[in-house]
Amino acid sequence: MPKIHVSLHVNGKPVDKLVEPRTLLIHLLRDELRLTGPHIGCETSHCGACTVDIDGKSVKSCTVFAAQVNGGDIKTIEGIAAADGTLHPLQEAFREHHGLQCGFCTPGMITRAYRLLQENPNPTEAEIRMGIAGNLCRCTGYQNIVKAIKSAAEVMAGGEAREAAE
Ligand code: FES
Ligand code: FES
């Protein structure tokens, strides 16, 4: 099967690869680019462990072929922290509020929460629960995940208010 050329931006860096037409995005990320933050839980679009951000939308990367996102701008959990390594408020909040146990769901959960807070910077608890409905966690019972996302939203809103006042 002839390979297809795909050209993407991943976490701000240009990537050019030859892939088989059947290559899923999650496999390109993990196997070729060694971005192993996005996890494979089900490969059937149920668990959300593979969630990444593509052109401003949360996408389960096991559900798309790499060739379909040619030209796309992709962010994975590896691109959520600042370039100097400073954790994103969501990452800090998950740590502070114990929003993880085994951590398997966490990269997808935080990447989804990152987009959720772009879509809705001040979500209610119900909106957070609805917003992460596509991401399953078998450990935490979700309470601390919701608390962490709420707390990160407040920290981010505080930062924006400070920037506006300066
Ligand atoms: S591995 Fe993609 S949704 Fe489960
Ligand atoms: S922390 Fe274990 S699956 Fe979510």
mmCIF file of C-alpha atoms and ligand atoms in Angstrom:
data_model
loop_
_atom_site.group_PDB
_atom_site.id
_atom_site.type_symbol
_atom_site.label_atom_id
_atom_site.label_comp_id
_atom_site.label_asym_id
_atom_site.label_seq_id
_atom_site.Cartn_x
_atom_site.Cartn_y
_atom_site.Cartn_z
ATOM 1 C CA MET A 1 0.000 0.000 0.000
ATOM 2 C CA PRO A 2 1.584 3.339 -0.991
ATOM 3 C CA LYS A 3 2.208 5.696 1.890
ATOM 4 C CA ILE A 4 0.642 9.124 2.220
ATOM 5 C CA HIS A 5 2.499 12.275 3.113
ATOM 6 C CA VAL A 6 1.069 14.152 6.094
ATOM 7 C CA SER A 7 2.150 17.529 7.251
ATOM 8 C CA LEU A 8 0.995 18.766 10.651
ATOM 9 C CA HIS A 9 1.840 20.996 13.551
ATOM 10 C CA VAL A 10 2.075 19.074 16.799
ATOM 11 C CA ASN A 11 2.524 21.076 19.982
ATOM 12 C CA GLY A 12 3.687 23.993 17.869
ATOM 13 C CA LYS A 13 6.322 22.056 15.927
ATOM 14 C CA PRO A 14 6.056 21.152 12.238
ATOM 15 C CA VAL A 15 5.890 17.440 11.523
ATOM 16 C CA ASP A 16 6.197 15.738 8.133
ATOM 17 C CA LYS A 17 5.652 12.004 7.922
ATOM 18 C CA LEU A 18 4.881 9.270 5.453
ATOM 19 C CA VAL A 19 2.099 7.100 6.854
ATOM 20 C CA GLU A 20 0.060 4.156 5.708
ATOM 21 C CA PRO A 21 -3.499 5.173 4.803
ATOM 22 C CA ARG A 22 -4.789 3.022 7.693
ATOM 23 C CA THR A 23 -2.571 4.697 10.330
ATOM 24 C CA LEU A 24 -4.650 6.135 13.154
ATOM 25 C CA LEU A 25 -3.630 9.470 14.593
ATOM 26 C CA ILE A 26 -3.038 7.901 18.025
ATOM 27 C CA HIS A 27 -0.504 5.541 16.461
ATOM 28 C CA LEU A 28 1.266 8.335 14.623
ATOM 29 C CA LEU A 29 1.509 10.276 17.881
ATOM 30 C CA ARG A 30 2.630 7.399 20.081
ATOM 31 C CA ASP A 31 4.635 5.166 17.761
ATOM 32 C CA GLU A 32 6.206 7.636 15.341
ATOM 33 C CA LEU A 33 6.438 10.855 17.330
ATOM 34 C CA ARG A 34 6.937 9.178 20.728
ATOM 35 C CA LEU A 35 4.247 11.334 22.289
ATOM 36 C CA THR A 36 3.011 8.703 24.696
ATOM 37 C CA GLY A 37 0.878 10.995 26.859
ATOM 38 C CA PRO A 38 -2.297 10.254 24.890
ATOM 39 C CA HIS A 39 -3.179 6.700 25.919
ATOM 40 C CA ILE A 40 -4.965 3.852 24.181
ATOM 41 C CA GLY A 41 -7.758 2.532 26.380
ATOM 42 C CA CYS A 42 -10.368 1.108 24.043
ATOM 43 C CA GLU A 43 -9.664 2.119 20.415
ATOM 44 C CA THR A 44 -13.432 2.261 19.941
ATOM 45 C CA SER A 45 -14.069 5.938 20.849
ATOM 46 C CA HIS A 46 -15.550 5.131 24.245
ATOM 47 C CA CYS A 47 -12.954 5.972 26.889
ATOM 48 C CA GLY A 48 -11.382 9.307 25.890
ATOM 49 C CA ALA A 49 -7.885 8.298 27.042
ATOM 50 C CA CYS A 50 -6.571 9.216 23.596
ATOM 51 C CA THR A 51 -8.108 12.724 23.544
ATOM 52 C CA VAL A 52 -6.085 15.435 21.814
ATOM 53 C CA ASP A 53 -6.915 18.913 20.598
ATOM 54 C CA ILE A 54 -7.206 19.353 16.826
ATOM 55 C CA ASP A 55 -7.801 22.814 15.387
ATOM 56 C CA GLY A 56 -9.533 23.927 18.570
ATOM 57 C CA LYS A 57 -11.691 20.864 19.126
ATOM 58 C CA SER A 58 -11.340 17.872 21.426
ATOM 59 C CA VAL A 59 -10.949 14.738 19.335
ATOM 60 C CA LYS A 60 -10.450 11.108 20.263
ATOM 61 C CA SER A 61 -7.337 10.352 18.291
ATOM 62 C CA CYS A 62 -8.233 6.662 17.914
ATOM 63 C CA THR A 63 -11.185 7.688 15.765
ATOM 64 C CA VAL A 64 -9.337 9.525 12.996
ATOM 65 C CA PHE A 65 -6.775 8.527 10.438
ATOM 66 C CA ALA A 66 -3.551 10.502 10.468
ATOM 67 C CA ALA A 67 -4.188 11.346 6.820
ATOM 68 C CA GLN A 68 -7.491 13.004 7.749
ATOM 69 C CA VAL A 69 -5.770 15.619 9.872
ATOM 70 C CA ASN A 70 -3.243 16.635 7.242
ATOM 71 C CA GLY A 71 -2.533 20.339 7.731
ATOM 72 C CA GLY A 72 -3.979 20.279 11.243
ATOM 73 C CA ASP A 73 -2.799 21.927 14.409
ATOM 74 C CA ILE A 74 -2.611 19.344 17.171
ATOM 75 C CA LYS A 75 -1.997 19.710 20.863
ATOM 76 C CA THR A 76 -1.370 16.781 23.140
ATOM 77 C CA ILE A 77 -0.844 16.691 26.898
ATOM 78 C CA GLU A 78 2.864 17.195 26.176
ATOM 79 C CA GLY A 79 2.011 20.652 24.825
ATOM 80 C CA ILE A 80 -0.189 21.824 27.697
ATOM 81 C CA ALA A 81 2.537 23.081 30.054
ATOM 82 C CA ALA A 82 4.421 26.284 29.213
ATOM 83 C CA ALA A 83 7.598 26.031 27.159
ATOM 84 C CA ASP A 84 9.705 26.616 30.296
ATOM 85 C CA GLY A 85 8.037 23.630 31.978
ATOM 86 C CA THR A 86 5.663 25.644 34.183
ATOM 87 C CA LEU A 87 2.607 23.491 34.665
ATOM 88 C CA HIS A 88 -0.723 24.651 33.287
ATOM 89 C CA PRO A 89 -3.239 25.653 36.011
ATOM 90 C CA LEU A 90 -5.192 22.491 35.167
ATOM 91 C CA GLN A 91 -2.146 20.337 35.806
ATOM 92 C CA GLU A 92 -1.497 22.139 39.090
ATOM 93 C CA ALA A 93 -5.143 21.773 40.089
ATOM 94 C CA PHE A 94 -5.240 18.051 39.325
ATOM 95 C CA ARG A 95 -2.178 17.643 41.512
ATOM 96 C CA GLU A 96 -3.481 19.821 44.314
ATOM 97 C CA HIS A 97 -7.001 18.356 44.392
ATOM 98 C CA HIS A 98 -5.972 14.734 43.804
ATOM 99 C CA GLY A 99 -7.768 14.588 40.473
ATOM 100 C CA LEU A 100 -6.027 11.346 39.594
ATOM 101 C CA GLN A 101 -5.196 7.987 41.016
ATOM 102 C CA CYS A 102 -3.662 5.575 38.483
ATOM 103 C CA GLY A 103 -3.331 8.451 36.010
ATOM 104 C CA PHE A 104 -4.291 6.458 32.937
ATOM 105 C CA CYS A 105 -7.181 8.756 32.020
ATOM 106 C CA THR A 106 -5.394 11.934 33.115
ATOM 107 C CA PRO A 107 -3.687 13.083 29.893
ATOM 108 C CA GLY A 108 -6.941 12.787 27.953
ATOM 109 C CA MET A 109 -8.950 14.251 30.824
ATOM 110 C CA ILE A 110 -6.717 17.324 31.155
ATOM 111 C CA THR A 111 -6.537 17.830 27.399
ATOM 112 C CA ARG A 112 -10.335 17.708 27.253
ATOM 113 C CA ALA A 113 -10.625 20.042 30.273
ATOM 114 C CA TYR A 114 -8.215 22.444 28.569
ATOM 115 C CA ARG A 115 -10.591 22.764 25.603
ATOM 116 C CA LEU A 116 -13.667 22.831 27.848
ATOM 117 C CA LEU A 117 -12.297 25.905 29.648
ATOM 118 C CA GLN A 118 -11.610 27.580 26.300
ATOM 119 C CA GLU A 119 -15.214 26.898 25.303
ATOM 120 C CA ASN A 120 -16.646 27.870 28.681
ATOM 121 C CA PRO A 121 -14.231 29.653 31.031
ATOM 122 C CA ASN A 122 -16.628 29.599 33.993
ATOM 123 C CA PRO A 123 -18.484 26.288 33.883
ATOM 124 C CA THR A 124 -20.910 25.091 36.535
ATOM 125 C CA GLU A 125 -20.366 21.681 38.083
ATOM 126 C CA ALA A 126 -23.066 20.272 35.798
ATOM 127 C CA GLU A 127 -21.378 21.799 32.744
ATOM 128 C CA ILE A 128 -18.039 20.315 33.787
ATOM 129 C CA ARG A 129 -19.617 16.891 34.198
ATOM 130 C CA MET A 130 -21.283 17.203 30.798
ATOM 131 C CA GLY A 131 -18.055 18.542 29.273
ATOM 132 C CA ILE A 132 -16.009 15.533 30.355
ATOM 133 C CA ALA A 133 -18.744 12.994 29.664
ATOM 134 C CA GLY A 134 -16.670 11.463 26.870
ATOM 135 C CA ASN A 135 -13.732 10.765 29.172
ATOM 136 C CA LEU A 136 -13.975 7.789 31.484
ATOM 137 C CA CYS A 137 -12.115 7.414 34.756
ATOM 138 C CA ARG A 138 -12.321 4.100 36.533
ATOM 139 C CA CYS A 139 -10.536 5.232 39.701
ATOM 140 C CA THR A 140 -11.571 8.564 41.103
ATOM 141 C CA GLY A 141 -15.362 8.715 41.061
ATOM 142 C CA TYR A 142 -14.894 12.067 39.277
ATOM 143 C CA GLN A 143 -15.433 14.216 42.403
ATOM 144 C CA ASN A 144 -11.857 15.473 42.560
ATOM 145 C CA ILE A 145 -11.587 15.801 38.788
ATOM 146 C CA VAL A 146 -14.570 18.142 38.806
ATOM 147 C CA LYS A 147 -13.125 20.023 41.786
ATOM 148 C CA ALA A 148 -9.780 20.384 39.997
ATOM 149 C CA ILE A 149 -11.345 21.727 36.798
ATOM 150 C CA LYS A 150 -13.460 24.218 38.774
ATOM 151 C CA SER A 151 -10.413 25.356 40.713
ATOM 152 C CA ALA A 152 -8.330 25.754 37.529
ATOM 153 C CA ALA A 153 -11.121 27.836 35.976
ATOM 154 C CA GLU A 154 -11.010 30.153 39.001
ATOM 155 C CA VAL A 155 -7.220 30.448 38.873
ATOM 156 C CA MET A 156 -7.314 31.172 35.140
ATOM 157 C CA ALA A 157 -10.080 33.769 35.573
ATOM 158 C CA GLY A 158 -8.017 35.418 38.334
ATOM 159 C CA GLY A 159 -4.995 35.564 36.043
ATOM 160 C CA GLU A 160 -7.029 37.147 33.273
ATOM 161 C CA ALA A 161 -8.554 39.688 35.669
ATOM 162 C CA ARG A 162 -5.067 40.607 36.919
ATOM 163 C CA GLU A 163 -3.792 41.005 33.339
ATOM 164 C CA ALA A 164 -6.784 43.246 32.485
ATOM 165 C CA ALA A 165 -6.141 45.444 35.551
ATOM 166 C CA GLU A 166 -2.432 45.909 34.732
HETATM 167 S S1 FES B 1 -8.643 4.818 23.039
HETATM 168 FE FE1 FES B 1 -9.664 6.371 21.964
HETATM 169 S S2 FES B 1 -11.538 6.606 22.985
HETATM 170 FE FE2 FES B 1 -10.595 4.951 24.018
HETATM 171 S S1 FES B 2 -7.149 8.008 37.520
HETATM 172 FE FE1 FES B 2 -7.225 5.893 36.964
HETATM 173 S S2 FES B 2 -8.556 5.884 35.265
HETATM 174 FE FE2 FES B 2 -8.671 7.915 35.977
#
